[in-house]
Amino acid sequence: ILSRALGGKTGRAISGWDIGVTAIHLSSSASTLFSSLNIPTTLSVIECHQDEVRELPPEAEVIAWSEKTGVEMFRYGDHMMGIQGHPEYTKDILLHLIDRLMQLSFIEDSYADELKANLGKVEPDKDAWKKLCTSFLKGRL
């Protein structure tokens, strides 16, 4: 929504749903931007979407990507940052969303079972996300 509001283009992801805990990779400029935070260059975040940024708004910069999504994070100057994933979500929230998507027939039962089985394997990097988001919002980057 943020990308579209700023003049970018979005749409349904060609690769389909992205649900689960996903590893995202910070760009070299983001690694420099966030260097004072001492966070890893790869962060895990909870994802639950089927849309993607297809074209960034003018003057926006990609600051993170994943194997499935080319624009996981972007920044627009030093005052706006878009995050595709949900650093605010817990695994309980994601489990509820998976069940809801299955009940509404947006995803198959077998896919929901696979997603749930994989949830225990990786934890989202909550502390790093909290540090990153708080620092950005307070203008400390």
Backbone as JSON Lines, residues from 0, in Angstrom:
{"i":0,"aa":"I","n":[0.83,-1.18,0.0],"ca":[0.0,0.0,0.0],"c":[0.88,1.25,0.0]}
{"i":1,"aa":"L","n":[1.93,1.25,0.82],"ca":[2.81,2.41,0.89],"c":[3.46,2.68,-0.45]}
{"i":2,"aa":"S","n":[3.97,1.64,-1.08],"ca":[4.61,1.79,-2.38],"c":[3.64,2.39,-3.4]}
{"i":3,"aa":"R","n":[2.44,1.85,-3.44],"ca":[1.43,2.33,-4.4],"c":[1.06,3.79,-4.1]}
{"i":4,"aa":"A","n":[0.93,4.13,-2.83],"ca":[0.57,5.5,-2.45],"c":[1.65,6.51,-2.86]}
{"i":5,"aa":"L","n":[2.9,6.04,-2.93],"ca":[4.0,6.92,-3.3],"c":[4.3,6.91,-4.8]}
{"i":6,"aa":"G","n":[3.48,6.18,-5.58],"ca":[3.66,6.16,-7.03],"c":[4.27,4.9,-7.6]}
{"i":7,"aa":"G","n":[4.47,3.89,-6.76],"ca":[4.99,2.61,-7.24],"c":[3.88,1.75,-7.82]}
{"i":8,"aa":"K","n":[4.27,0.58,-8.31],"ca":[3.29,-0.37,-8.86],"c":[3.35,-1.67,-8.06]}
{"i":9,"aa":"T","n":[2.17,-2.2,-7.75],"ca":[2.06,-3.45,-7.0],"c":[1.1,-4.38,-7.72]}
{"i":10,"aa":"G","n":[1.1,-5.63,-7.33],"ca":[0.17,-6.6,-7.9],"c":[0.35,-7.96,-7.24]}
{"i":11,"aa":"R","n":[-0.44,-8.92,-7.69],"ca":[-0.32,-10.27,-7.18],"c":[1.05,-10.83,-7.52]}
{"i":12,"aa":"A","n":[1.66,-11.48,-6.55],"ca":[2.99,-12.06,-6.75],"c":[2.91,-13.2,-7.76]}
{"i":13,"aa":"I","n":[3.79,-13.19,-8.7],"ca":[3.85,-14.23,-9.72],"c":[4.11,-15.58,-9.07]}
{"i":14,"aa":"S","n":[4.9,-15.58,-8.0],"ca":[5.27,-16.83,-7.33],"c":[4.22,-17.29,-6.32]}
{"i":15,"aa":"G","n":[3.12,-16.55,-6.17],"ca":[2.05,-16.97,-5.27],"c":[2.25,-16.52,-3.84]}
{"i":16,"aa":"W","n":[1.55,-17.18,-2.94],"ca":[1.59,-16.83,-1.53],"c":[3.0,-16.93,-0.96]}
{"i":17,"aa":"D","n":[3.31,-16.04,-0.03],"ca":[4.54,-16.13,0.76],"c":[4.08,-16.14,2.21]}
{"i":18,"aa":"I","n":[4.07,-17.32,2.81],"ca":[3.56,-17.51,4.16],"c":[4.6,-18.28,4.97]}
{"i":19,"aa":"G","n":[4.92,-17.77,6.14],"ca":[5.85,-18.46,7.02],"c":[6.91,-17.51,7.54]}
{"i":20,"aa":"V","n":[8.0,-18.08,8.02],"ca":[9.13,-17.29,8.48],"c":[10.15,-17.29,7.36]}
{"i":21,"aa":"T","n":[10.42,-16.1,6.83],"ca":[11.25,-15.95,5.63],"c":[12.55,-15.23,5.96]}
{"i":22,"aa":"A","n":[13.64,-15.68,5.37],"ca":[14.93,-14.99,5.51],"c":[14.99,-13.88,4.48]}
{"i":23,"aa":"I","n":[15.24,-12.66,4.95],"ca":[15.44,-11.55,4.03],"c":[16.89,-11.08,4.15]}
{"i":24,"aa":"H","n":[17.4,-10.54,3.06],"ca":[18.8,-10.14,2.97],"c":[18.89,-8.63,2.8]}
{"i":25,"aa":"L","n":[19.64,-7.99,3.68],"ca":[19.81,-6.55,3.58],"c":[20.76,-6.22,2.43]}
{"i":26,"aa":"S","n":[20.45,-5.15,1.71],"ca":[21.34,-4.69,0.65],"c":[22.59,-4.09,1.29]}
{"i":27,"aa":"S","n":[23.62,-3.86,0.48],"ca":[24.85,-3.29,1.04],"c":[24.6,-1.9,1.6]}
{"i":28,"aa":"S","n":[23.73,-1.11,0.95],"ca":[23.45,0.23,1.49],"c":[22.68,0.14,2.81]}
{"i":29,"aa":"A","n":[21.8,-0.85,2.94],"ca":[21.07,-1.03,4.2],"c":[22.01,-1.5,5.3]}
{"i":30,"aa":"S","n":[22.93,-2.37,4.95],"ca":[23.92,-2.83,5.94],"c":[24.71,-1.65,6.48]}
{"i":31,"aa":"T","n":[25.06,-0.72,5.61],"ca":[25.76,0.5,6.03],"c":[24.84,1.37,6.88]}
{"i":32,"aa":"L","n":[23.59,1.54,6.42],"ca":[22.62,2.36,7.13],"c":[22.37,1.84,8.55]}
{"i":33,"aa":"F","n":[22.29,0.51,8.69],"ca":[21.97,-0.11,9.96],"c":[23.21,-0.57,10.74]}
{"i":34,"aa":"S","n":[24.39,-0.17,10.29],"ca":[25.64,-0.69,10.89],"c":[25.74,-0.4,12.38]}
{"i":35,"aa":"S","n":[25.23,0.72,12.84],"ca":[25.33,1.06,14.26],"c":[24.46,0.16,15.14]}
{"i":36,"aa":"L","n":[23.54,-0.59,14.52],"ca":[22.62,-1.43,15.27],"c":[23.17,-2.81,15.59]}
{"i":37,"aa":"N","n":[24.26,-3.18,14.92],"ca":[24.86,-4.5,15.11],"c":[23.85,-5.63,14.91]}
{"i":38,"aa":"I","n":[23.13,-5.58,13.79],"ca":[22.19,-6.65,13.46],"c":[22.75,-7.44,12.28]}
{"i":39,"aa":"P","n":[22.34,-8.68,12.13],"ca":[22.85,-9.48,11.01],"c":[22.36,-8.96,9.66]}
{"i":40,"aa":"T","n":[23.06,-9.33,8.6],"ca":[22.67,-8.89,7.26],"c":[21.54,-9.75,6.69]}
{"i":41,"aa":"T","n":[21.23,-10.85,7.35],"ca":[20.07,-11.68,7.01],"c":[19.19,-11.77,8.24]}
{"i":42,"aa":"L","n":[17.92,-11.41,8.06],"ca":[16.96,-11.41,9.16],"c":[15.77,-12.28,8.8]}
{"i":43,"aa":"S","n":[15.22,-12.96,9.79],"ca":[14.0,-13.75,9.57],"c":[12.8,-12.92,10.01]}
{"i":44,"aa":"V","n":[11.74,-12.96,9.2],"ca":[10.53,-12.21,9.48],"c":[9.32,-13.06,9.1]}
{"i":45,"aa":"I","n":[8.22,-12.85,9.78],"ca":[6.97,-13.54,9.45],"c":[6.35,-12.87,8.24]}
{"i":46,"aa":"E","n":[5.96,-13.69,7.28],"ca":[5.33,-13.21,6.04],"c":[3.95,-13.84,5.9]}
{"i":47,"aa":"C","n":[3.04,-13.09,5.35],"ca":[1.72,-13.61,4.98],"c":[1.13,-12.66,3.95]}
{"i":48,"aa":"H","n":[1.48,-12.9,2.69],"ca":[1.01,-12.02,1.62],"c":[1.01,-12.76,0.29]}
{"i":49,"aa":"Q","n":[0.26,-12.21,-0.65],"ca":[0.32,-12.71,-2.02],"c":[0.5,-11.57,-3.01]}
{"i":50,"aa":"D","n":[0.82,-10.41,-2.49],"ca":[1.09,-9.24,-3.34],"c":[2.57,-8.9,-3.27]}
{"i":51,"aa":"E","n":[3.01,-8.09,-4.22],"ca":[4.41,-7.68,-4.23],"c":[4.55,-6.32,-4.88]}
{"i":52,"aa":"V","n":[5.66,-5.66,-4.57],"ca":[6.01,-4.41,-5.24],"c":[6.63,-4.8,-6.58]}
{"i":53,"aa":"R","n":[6.04,-4.31,-7.65],"ca":[6.58,-4.6,-8.99],"c":[7.48,-3.49,-9.48]}
{"i":54,"aa":"E","n":[7.18,-2.28,-9.06],"ca":[7.99,-1.13,-9.46],"c":[8.0,-0.15,-8.28]}
{"i":55,"aa":"L","n":[9.19,0.21,-7.87],"ca":[9.32,1.12,-6.74],"c":[8.85,2.53,-7.11]}
{"i":56,"aa":"P","n":[8.42,3.28,-6.12],"ca":[8.11,4.7,-6.37],"c":[9.39,5.42,-6.8]}
{"i":57,"aa":"P","n":[9.26,6.51,-7.54],"ca":[10.46,7.28,-7.9],"c":[11.22,7.67,-6.64]}
{"i":58,"aa":"E","n":[12.53,7.58,-6.71],"ca":[13.45,7.96,-5.63],"c":[13.47,6.98,-4.45]}
{"i":59,"aa":"A","n":[12.72,5.88,-4.51],"ca":[12.77,4.87,-3.46],"c":[13.94,3.93,-3.74]}
{"i":60,"aa":"E","n":[14.41,3.26,-2.69],"ca":[15.55,2.37,-2.8],"c":[15.24,1.04,-2.13]}
{"i":61,"aa":"V","n":[15.52,-0.07,-2.82],"ca":[15.37,-1.4,-2.21],"c":[16.46,-1.54,-1.16]}
{"i":62,"aa":"I","n":[16.05,-1.94,0.05],"ca":[17.05,-2.15,1.1],"c":[17.06,-3.59,1.61]}
{"i":63,"aa":"A","n":[16.12,-4.42,1.13],"ca":[16.17,-5.85,1.46],"c":[15.35,-6.64,0.44]}
{"i":64,"aa":"W","n":[15.74,-7.89,0.25],"ca":[15.09,-8.8,-0.7],"c":[15.12,-10.2,-0.12]}
{"i":65,"aa":"S","n":[14.33,-11.08,-0.71],"ca":[14.36,-12.5,-0.31],"c":[14.39,-13.34,-1.57]}
{"i":66,"aa":"E","n":[14.51,-14.64,-1.38],"ca":[14.52,-15.55,-2.53],"c":[13.21,-15.48,-3.31]}
{"i":67,"aa":"K","n":[12.12,-15.16,-2.64],"ca":[10.81,-15.15,-3.29],"c":[10.34,-13.75,-3.68]}
{"i":68,"aa":"T","n":[10.79,-12.74,-2.95],"ca":[10.28,-11.39,-3.14],"c":[11.43,-10.42,-3.35]}
{"i":69,"aa":"G","n":[11.43,-9.76,-4.49],"ca":[12.53,-8.84,-4.84],"c":[12.58,-7.58,-4.01]}
{"i":70,"aa":"V","n":[11.43,-7.14,-3.49],"ca":[11.38,-5.94,-2.66],"c":[10.76,-6.32,-1.31]}
{"i":71,"aa":"E","n":[11.6,-6.71,-0.38],"ca":[11.13,-7.03,0.97],"c":[11.05,-5.76,1.82]}
{"i":72,"aa":"M","n":[11.98,-4.85,1.56],"ca":[11.98,-3.56,2.26],"c":[12.45,-2.49,1.29]}
{"i":73,"aa":"F","n":[11.9,-1.29,1.46],"ca":[12.41,-0.15,0.72],"c":[12.37,1.07,1.61]}
{"i":74,"aa":"R","n":[13.16,2.03,1.24],"ca":[13.08,3.3,1.96],"c":[12.85,4.42,0.96]}
{"i":75,"aa":"Y","n":[12.21,5.42,1.45],"ca":[11.88,6.59,0.66],"c":[12.45,7.77,1.43]}
{"i":76,"aa":"G","n":[13.64,8.18,1.04],"ca":[14.35,9.2,1.8],"c":[14.71,8.64,3.17]}
{"i":77,"aa":"D","n":[14.77,9.53,4.13],"ca":[15.09,9.07,5.48],"c":[13.87,9.12,6.4]}
{"i":78,"aa":"H","n":[12.68,9.23,5.8],"ca":[11.48,9.39,6.62],"c":[10.4,8.34,6.38]}
{"i":79,"aa":"M","n":[10.58,7.44,5.41],"ca":[9.61,6.36,5.18],"c":[10.34,5.07,4.86]}
{"i":80,"aa":"M","n":[9.8,3.98,5.43],"ca":[10.36,2.66,5.16],"c":[9.2,1.68,5.03]}
{"i":81,"aa":"G","n":[9.19,0.93,3.97],"ca":[8.17,-0.1,3.76],"c":[8.76,-1.48,4.01]}
{"i":82,"aa":"I","n":[7.99,-2.32,4.71],"ca":[8.42,-3.68,5.01],"c":[7.33,-4.63,4.53]}
{"i":83,"aa":"Q","n":[7.66,-5.56,3.65],"ca":[6.69,-6.52,3.13],"c":[6.22,-7.47,4.22]}
{"i":84,"aa":"G","n":[7.14,-7.93,5.03],"ca":[6.81,-8.87,6.1],"c":[6.16,-8.18,7.28]}
{"i":85,"aa":"H","n":[5.97,-8.95,8.32],"ca":[5.27,-8.47,9.51],"c":[6.1,-8.69,10.77]}
{"i":86,"aa":"P","n":[7.04,-7.77,11.06],"ca":[7.83,-7.94,12.27],"c":[6.99,-7.86,13.55]}
{"i":87,"aa":"E","n":[5.79,-7.34,13.44],"ca":[4.9,-7.22,14.61],"c":[4.12,-8.5,14.9]}
{"i":88,"aa":"Y","n":[4.12,-9.45,13.98],"ca":[3.36,-10.69,14.16],"c":[4.09,-11.68,15.05]}
{"i":89,"aa":"T","n":[3.31,-12.51,15.72],"ca":[3.84,-13.65,16.45],"c":[3.49,-14.91,15.65]}
{"i":90,"aa":"K","n":[4.05,-16.03,16.05],"ca":[3.7,-17.29,15.39],"c":[2.24,-17.64,15.63]}
{"i":91,"aa":"D","n":[1.7,-17.29,16.8],"ca":[0.27,-17.54,17.07],"c":[-0.62,-16.78,16.09]}
{"i":92,"aa":"I","n":[-0.26,-15.55,15.81],"ca":[-1.03,-14.77,14.82],"c":[-0.95,-15.45,13.47]}
{"i":93,"aa":"L","n":[0.24,-15.88,13.09],"ca":[0.4,-16.54,11.79],"c":[-0.4,-17.84,11.72]}
{"i":94,"aa":"L","n":[-0.38,-18.63,12.79],"ca":[-1.17,-19.86,12.81],"c":[-2.66,-19.56,12.61]}
{"i":95,"aa":"H","n":[-3.14,-18.52,13.26],"ca":[-4.53,-18.12,13.1],"c":[-4.81,-17.71,11.64]}
{"i":96,"aa":"L","n":[-3.89,-16.97,11.04],"ca":[-4.07,-16.55,9.64],"c":[-4.06,-17.74,8.69]}
{"i":97,"aa":"I","n":[-3.19,-18.69,8.94],"ca":[-3.14,-19.9,8.11],"c":[-4.47,-20.63,8.19]}
{"i":98,"aa":"D","n":[-4.98,-20.82,9.41],"ca":[-6.29,-21.48,9.57],"c":[-7.39,-20.71,8.85]}
{"i":99,"aa":"R","n":[-7.36,-19.4,8.96],"ca":[-8.39,-18.57,8.33],"c":[-8.31,-18.67,6.8]}
{"i":100,"aa":"L","n":[-7.11,-18.61,6.26],"ca":[-6.93,-18.75,4.81],"c":[-7.41,-20.11,4.31]}
{"i":101,"aa":"M","n":[-7.16,-21.14,5.1],"ca":[-7.61,-22.49,4.76],"c":[-9.13,-22.57,4.81]}
{"i":102,"aa":"Q","n":[-9.74,-22.03,5.87],"ca":[-11.21,-22.06,6.01],"c":[-11.9,-21.32,4.88]}
{"i":103,"aa":"L","n":[-11.27,-20.26,4.39],"ca":[-11.84,-19.48,3.3],"c":[-11.48,-20.03,1.92]}
{"i":104,"aa":"S","n":[-10.77,-21.16,1.92],"ca":[-10.33,-21.83,0.69],"c":[-9.38,-20.99,-0.17]}
{"i":105,"aa":"F","n":[-8.62,-20.12,0.49],"ca":[-7.58,-19.37,-0.22],"c":[-6.33,-20.21,-0.39]}
{"i":106,"aa":"I","n":[-6.12,-21.15,0.55],"ca":[-5.01,-22.1,0.43],"c":[-5.55,-23.5,0.71]}
{"i":107,"aa":"E","n":[-4.88,-24.49,0.14],"ca":[-5.27,-25.89,0.3],"c":[-4.91,-26.39,1.71]}
{"i":108,"aa":"D","n":[-5.68,-27.36,2.19],"ca":[-5.42,-27.96,3.5],"c":[-4.0,-28.51,3.59]}
{"i":109,"aa":"S","n":[-3.55,-29.17,2.54],"ca":[-2.22,-29.78,2.56],"c":[-1.12,-28.72,2.66]}
{"i":110,"aa":"Y","n":[-1.33,-27.58,2.0],"ca":[-0.37,-26.48,2.08],"c":[-0.37,-25.89,3.5]}
{"i":111,"aa":"A","n":[-1.54,-25.74,4.09],"ca":[-1.65,-25.24,5.46],"c":[-0.9,-26.17,6.42]}
{"i":112,"aa":"D","n":[-1.08,-27.48,6.25],"ca":[-0.39,-28.45,7.11],"c":[1.13,-28.34,6.96]}
{"i":113,"aa":"E","n":[1.58,-28.16,5.73],"ca":[3.01,-28.01,5.46],"c":[3.55,-26.73,6.12]}
{"i":114,"aa":"L","n":[2.8,-25.65,6.0],"ca":[3.22,-24.39,6.62],"c":[3.33,-24.52,8.13]}
{"i":115,"aa":"K","n":[2.34,-25.15,8.73],"ca":[2.35,-25.33,10.19],"c":[3.52,-26.2,10.63]}
{"i":116,"aa":"A","n":[3.81,-27.24,9.87],"ca":[4.92,-28.14,10.21],"c":[6.26,-27.41,10.15]}
{"i":117,"aa":"N","n":[6.39,-26.46,9.23],"ca":[7.65,-25.73,9.06],"c":[7.82,-24.59,10.06]}
{"i":118,"aa":"L","n":[6.76,-24.2,10.74],"ca":[6.84,-23.05,11.65],"c":[7.79,-23.25,12.82]}
{"i":119,"aa":"G","n":[7.97,-24.46,13.27],"ca":[8.85,-24.7,14.4],"c":[10.33,-24.65,14.07]}
{"i":120,"aa":"K","n":[10.67,-24.6,12.8],"ca":[12.07,-24.72,12.39],"c":[12.88,-23.43,12.51]}
{"i":121,"aa":"V","n":[12.24,-22.28,12.35],"ca":[12.95,-21.0,12.36],"c":[12.17,-19.99,13.19]}
{"i":122,"aa":"E","n":[12.89,-19.17,13.93],"ca":[12.27,-18.11,14.72],"c":[12.48,-16.76,14.01]}
{"i":123,"aa":"P","n":[11.49,-15.88,14.07],"ca":[11.72,-14.53,13.54],"c":[12.71,-13.79,14.45]}
{"i":124,"aa":"D","n":[13.47,-12.87,13.86],"ca":[14.47,-12.1,14.61],"c":[13.82,-10.88,15.26]}
{"i":125,"aa":"K","n":[12.97,-11.16,16.26],"ca":[12.16,-10.1,16.89],"c":[12.99,-8.96,17.47]}
{"i":126,"aa":"D","n":[14.05,-9.29,18.18],"ca":[14.86,-8.24,18.82],"c":[15.53,-7.34,17.78]}
{"i":127,"aa":"A","n":[16.05,-7.95,16.73],"ca":[16.68,-7.15,15.67],"c":[15.66,-6.25,14.98]}
{"i":128,"aa":"W","n":[14.46,-6.79,14.71],"ca":[13.42,-5.98,14.07],"c":[12.98,-4.84,14.97]}
{"i":129,"aa":"K","n":[12.86,-5.12,16.25],"ca":[12.47,-4.06,17.2],"c":[13.51,-2.95,17.2]}
{"i":130,"aa":"K","n":[14.77,-3.33,17.25],"ca":[15.86,-2.35,17.24],"c":[15.85,-1.55,15.93]}
{"i":131,"aa":"L","n":[15.72,-2.25,14.8],"ca":[15.73,-1.59,13.49],"c":[14.56,-0.62,13.35]}
{"i":132,"aa":"C","n":[13.36,-1.07,13.63],"ca":[12.17,-0.23,13.44],"c":[12.16,0.95,14.42]}
{"i":133,"aa":"T","n":[12.5,0.7,15.66],"ca":[12.52,1.77,16.66],"c":[13.56,2.83,16.28]}
{"i":134,"aa":"S","n":[14.73,2.4,15.87],"ca":[15.77,3.34,15.48],"c":[15.37,4.16,14.26]}
{"i":135,"aa":"F","n":[14.75,3.52,13.29],"ca":[14.3,4.26,12.09],"c":[13.24,5.28,12.48]}
{"i":136,"aa":"L","n":[12.24,4.86,13.27],"ca":[11.16,5.77,13.65],"c":[11.65,6.95,14.5]}
{"i":137,"aa":"K","n":[12.69,6.73,15.27],"ca":[13.23,7.81,16.11],"c":[14.27,8.65,15.38]}
{"i":138,"aa":"G","n":[14.51,8.32,14.09],"ca":[15.46,9.1,13.3],"c":[16.91,8.93,13.72]}
{"i":139,"aa":"R","n":[17.22,7.76,14.23],"ca":[18.6,7.51,14.71],"c":[19.48,6.8,13.69]}
{"i":140,"aa":"L","n":[19.04,6.71,12.47],"ca":[19.86,6.02,11.46],"c":[20.42,7.03,10.47]}
